[in-house]
């Protein structure tokens, strides 16, 4: 019964926030475009981040989502990479105060959302790596960070899957750093395939940025070293905080 009431509460507020967001979107875009001189895509990415921030802060999953920043400085733009457990995960990035574009696939099939995603310059992973690479490079050079799920899909067992090279090749090519992000708890709130949310606690750990090596190494070796370093940092942090045992001690 608690779960049913929670879902009624959640989806009611979700719908309300989304409708209000659509109503005030023209005002937000007007300020960004005509007063601050930003392109439409940049204004939309900032509006979407603010939408995620309001959703996560206003609609608690049980307790407020907690965020921990490691390191003294959050570089921007940067290539964000995170473990991926739930459809909730992209909204959590609203708590990271940076303009951000996403590389994703199935959300492009959601009506209304897909229109704003395309206008915001989000990148469809199903377009193939070369197009993804070019579009991500354009985002970074325009001053927007990029978020890539290096596993390529949501984990269905909570384990950390093998990382693909794309995010790290992009970092080596452009020189922008990789910011590892660890997401704990979202997989129990809304695991892949579930239709109803379960009240739970979610914790976000933004690790210190990792820069690609600049020595005389071959490009392939730089990519492999960067991928290995980031994977190890995310895995160790998830392990340390009980993610793999389900205890999530830091939450």
Short mmCIF file of N, CA and C in Angstrom, two decimals, residues 44-121:
data_model
loop_
_atom_site.label_atom_id
_atom_site.label_comp_id
_atom_site.label_asym_id
_atom_site.label_seq_id
_atom_site.Cartn_x
_atom_site.Cartn_y
_atom_site.Cartn_z
N UNK A 44 18.19 25.44 -24.02
CA UNK A 44 17.39 24.25 -23.73
C UNK A 44 18.12 23.28 -22.81
N UNK A 45 19.43 23.10 -23.03
CA UNK A 45 20.18 22.20 -22.15
C UNK A 45 20.16 22.72 -20.71
N UNK A 46 20.27 24.01 -20.54
CA UNK A 46 20.21 24.60 -19.19
C UNK A 46 18.81 24.45 -18.60
N UNK A 47 17.78 24.63 -19.45
CA UNK A 47 16.41 24.47 -18.96
C UNK A 47 16.14 23.03 -18.55
N UNK A 48 16.65 22.07 -19.32
CA UNK A 48 16.45 20.65 -18.99
C UNK A 48 17.18 20.30 -17.69
N UNK A 49 18.37 20.86 -17.50
CA UNK A 49 19.08 20.60 -16.25
C UNK A 49 18.29 21.15 -15.06
N UNK A 50 17.73 22.33 -15.23
CA UNK A 50 16.93 22.93 -14.16
C UNK A 50 15.67 22.09 -13.89
N UNK A 51 15.08 21.56 -14.96
CA UNK A 51 13.91 20.67 -14.82
C UNK A 51 14.28 19.44 -13.99
N UNK A 52 15.44 18.85 -14.29
CA UNK A 52 15.90 17.69 -13.51
C UNK A 52 16.16 18.06 -12.07
N UNK A 53 16.76 19.23 -11.85
CA UNK A 53 17.04 19.69 -10.48
C UNK A 53 15.75 19.81 -9.67
N UNK A 54 14.74 20.45 -10.29
CA UNK A 54 13.47 20.65 -9.57
C UNK A 54 12.80 19.31 -9.28
N UNK A 55 12.81 18.42 -10.27
CA UNK A 55 12.18 17.11 -10.07
C UNK A 55 12.84 16.36 -8.92
N UNK A 56 14.17 16.31 -8.93
CA UNK A 56 14.88 15.52 -7.92
C UNK A 56 14.76 16.16 -6.54
N UNK A 57 14.81 17.49 -6.49
CA UNK A 57 14.74 18.16 -5.20
C UNK A 57 13.31 18.20 -4.64
N UNK A 58 12.34 18.36 -5.54
CA UNK A 58 10.95 18.50 -5.07
C UNK A 58 10.32 17.14 -4.78
N UNK A 59 10.63 16.16 -5.63
CA UNK A 59 10.01 14.84 -5.47
C UNK A 59 11.03 13.91 -4.84
N UNK A 60 11.01 13.82 -3.55
CA UNK A 60 11.93 12.94 -2.84
C UNK A 60 11.55 11.48 -3.07
N UNK A 61 12.56 10.61 -3.23
CA UNK A 61 12.30 9.18 -3.39
C UNK A 61 12.11 8.50 -2.03
N UNK A 62 12.41 9.18 -0.98
CA UNK A 62 12.19 8.81 0.42
C UNK A 62 12.88 9.87 1.27
N UNK A 63 14.19 10.01 1.02
CA UNK A 63 14.97 11.10 1.59
C UNK A 63 15.52 11.94 0.43
N UNK A 64 15.91 13.17 0.70
CA UNK A 64 16.54 13.96 -0.36
C UNK A 64 17.75 13.25 -0.95
N UNK A 65 17.89 13.30 -2.27
CA UNK A 65 19.05 12.70 -2.91
C UNK A 65 20.30 13.46 -2.45
N UNK A 66 21.28 12.72 -1.98
CA UNK A 66 22.49 13.36 -1.48
C UNK A 66 23.60 13.31 -2.53
N UNK A 67 24.36 14.39 -2.61
CA UNK A 67 25.44 14.50 -3.59
C UNK A 67 26.74 14.80 -2.88
N UNK A 68 27.79 14.09 -3.24
CA UNK A 68 29.11 14.33 -2.68
C UNK A 68 30.08 14.66 -3.81
N UNK A 69 30.74 15.80 -3.72
CA UNK A 69 31.73 16.19 -4.72
C UNK A 69 33.13 15.94 -4.16
N UNK A 70 33.94 15.17 -4.87
CA UNK A 70 35.32 14.92 -4.48
C UNK A 70 36.22 15.83 -5.33
N UNK A 71 37.31 16.25 -4.79
CA UNK A 71 38.19 17.15 -5.54
C UNK A 71 37.82 18.59 -5.30
N UNK A 72 38.76 19.48 -5.62
CA UNK A 72 38.58 20.90 -5.33
C UNK A 72 37.86 21.65 -6.43
N UNK A 73 37.83 21.07 -7.64
CA UNK A 73 37.32 21.83 -8.78
C UNK A 73 36.58 20.90 -9.72
N UNK A 74 35.40 21.33 -10.17
CA UNK A 74 34.66 20.56 -11.17
C UNK A 74 34.87 21.21 -12.53
N UNK A 75 35.67 20.58 -13.41
CA UNK A 75 35.96 21.22 -14.69
C UNK A 75 34.74 21.26 -15.60
N UNK A 76 34.68 22.27 -16.43
CA UNK A 76 33.60 22.39 -17.41
C UNK A 76 34.12 23.13 -18.64
N UNK A 77 33.95 22.54 -19.84
CA UNK A 77 33.22 21.30 -20.07
C UNK A 77 34.07 20.07 -19.75
N UNK A 78 33.40 18.94 -19.66
CA UNK A 78 34.07 17.67 -19.37
C UNK A 78 33.20 16.54 -19.90
N UNK A 79 33.80 15.36 -19.95
CA UNK A 79 33.07 14.16 -20.36
C UNK A 79 32.68 13.41 -19.08
N UNK A 80 31.40 13.43 -18.73
CA UNK A 80 30.93 12.71 -17.54
C UNK A 80 30.64 11.26 -17.92
N UNK A 81 31.09 10.33 -17.08
CA UNK A 81 30.74 8.92 -17.27
C UNK A 81 30.23 8.38 -15.94
N UNK A 82 29.23 7.52 -15.99
CA UNK A 82 28.62 7.01 -14.76
C UNK A 82 28.14 5.59 -14.94
N UNK A 83 28.09 4.86 -13.84
CA UNK A 83 27.40 3.56 -13.87
C UNK A 83 25.91 3.83 -14.05
N UNK A 84 25.24 2.92 -14.72
CA UNK A 84 23.84 3.18 -15.12
C UNK A 84 22.96 2.03 -14.63
N UNK A 85 22.02 2.37 -13.71
CA UNK A 85 21.18 1.33 -13.12
C UNK A 85 19.70 1.53 -13.34
N UNK A 86 19.27 2.74 -13.76
CA UNK A 86 17.84 3.05 -13.71
C UNK A 86 17.50 4.19 -14.66
N UNK A 87 16.23 4.25 -15.07
CA UNK A 87 15.75 5.39 -15.87
C UNK A 87 15.75 6.68 -15.06
N UNK A 88 15.90 6.57 -13.75
CA UNK A 88 15.98 7.75 -12.88
C UNK A 88 17.31 8.48 -13.06
N UNK A 89 18.36 7.76 -13.46
CA UNK A 89 19.72 8.29 -13.44
C UNK A 89 19.91 9.62 -14.17
N UNK A 90 19.40 9.79 -15.41
CA UNK A 90 19.65 11.08 -16.09
C UNK A 90 19.13 12.28 -15.32
N UNK A 91 17.99 12.14 -14.63
CA UNK A 91 17.44 13.26 -13.87
C UNK A 91 18.39 13.70 -12.75
N UNK A 92 19.17 12.74 -12.21
CA UNK A 92 20.06 13.06 -11.10
C UNK A 92 21.14 14.06 -11.50
N UNK A 93 21.46 14.11 -12.80
CA UNK A 93 22.48 15.05 -13.26
C UNK A 93 22.01 16.49 -13.16
N UNK A 94 20.74 16.70 -12.90
CA UNK A 94 20.26 18.05 -12.63
C UNK A 94 20.88 18.65 -11.39
N UNK A 95 21.43 17.78 -10.51
CA UNK A 95 22.06 18.25 -9.29
C UNK A 95 23.51 18.68 -9.51
N UNK A 96 24.04 18.45 -10.70
CA UNK A 96 25.41 18.86 -11.03
C UNK A 96 25.31 20.13 -11.86
N UNK A 97 25.78 21.22 -11.30
CA UNK A 97 25.56 22.55 -11.90
C UNK A 97 26.48 22.80 -13.09
N UNK A 98 26.17 22.16 -14.21
CA UNK A 98 26.90 22.41 -15.43
C UNK A 98 26.00 22.13 -16.62
N UNK A 99 26.16 22.90 -17.69
CA UNK A 99 25.41 22.63 -18.92
C UNK A 99 25.86 21.29 -19.47
N UNK A 100 24.91 20.44 -19.83
CA UNK A 100 25.26 19.06 -20.14
C UNK A 100 24.38 18.52 -21.27
N UNK A 101 24.99 17.82 -22.20
CA UNK A 101 24.25 17.10 -23.24
C UNK A 101 24.46 15.60 -23.07
N UNK A 102 23.47 14.80 -23.39
CA UNK A 102 23.55 13.36 -23.15
C UNK A 102 23.68 12.57 -24.44
N UNK A 103 24.43 11.48 -24.36
CA UNK A 103 24.45 10.48 -25.41
C UNK A 103 23.57 9.34 -24.92
N UNK A 104 22.50 9.07 -25.62
CA UNK A 104 21.54 8.07 -25.17
C UNK A 104 20.82 7.48 -26.37
N UNK A 105 19.91 6.54 -26.14
CA UNK A 105 19.23 5.90 -27.27
C UNK A 105 17.72 5.82 -27.06
N UNK A 106 17.26 4.97 -26.12
CA UNK A 106 15.82 4.73 -26.01
C UNK A 106 15.00 5.97 -25.62
N UNK A 107 15.53 6.95 -24.86
CA UNK A 107 14.71 8.15 -24.58
C UNK A 107 14.32 8.92 -25.83
N UNK A 108 15.06 8.72 -26.95
CA UNK A 108 14.68 9.39 -28.19
C UNK A 108 13.35 8.85 -28.74
N UNK A 109 12.87 7.73 -28.20
CA UNK A 109 11.60 7.15 -28.64
C UNK A 109 10.42 7.67 -27.82
N UNK A 110 10.68 8.50 -26.79
CA UNK A 110 9.61 9.02 -25.95
C UNK A 110 9.03 10.28 -26.59
N UNK A 111 7.72 10.29 -26.90
CA UNK A 111 7.11 11.48 -27.51
C UNK A 111 7.32 12.72 -26.63
N UNK A 112 7.39 13.88 -27.23
CA UNK A 112 7.61 15.18 -26.60
C UNK A 112 9.07 15.29 -26.12
N UNK A 113 9.52 14.35 -25.28
CA UNK A 113 10.89 14.38 -24.83
C UNK A 113 11.85 14.42 -26.02
N UNK A 114 11.56 13.57 -27.04
CA UNK A 114 12.51 13.46 -28.15
C UNK A 114 12.63 14.78 -28.92
N UNK A 115 11.57 15.56 -28.98
CA UNK A 115 11.63 16.85 -29.68
C UNK A 115 12.62 17.78 -28.97
N UNK A 116 12.47 17.89 -27.65
CA UNK A 116 13.36 18.77 -26.90
C UNK A 116 14.80 18.24 -26.89
N UNK A 117 14.96 16.93 -26.86
CA UNK A 117 16.30 16.35 -26.88
C UNK A 117 17.03 16.70 -28.17
N UNK A 118 16.32 16.62 -29.29
CA UNK A 118 16.95 16.95 -30.57
C UNK A 118 17.27 18.43 -30.65
N UNK A 119 16.34 19.29 -30.20
CA UNK A 119 16.59 20.73 -30.23
C UNK A 119 17.75 21.11 -29.30
N UNK A 120 17.93 20.35 -28.23
CA UNK A 120 19.01 20.63 -27.27
C UNK A 120 20.35 20.08 -27.73
N UNK A 121 20.35 19.34 -28.84
CA UNK A 121 21.61 18.80 -29.35
C UNK A 121 22.04 17.52 -28.68
#
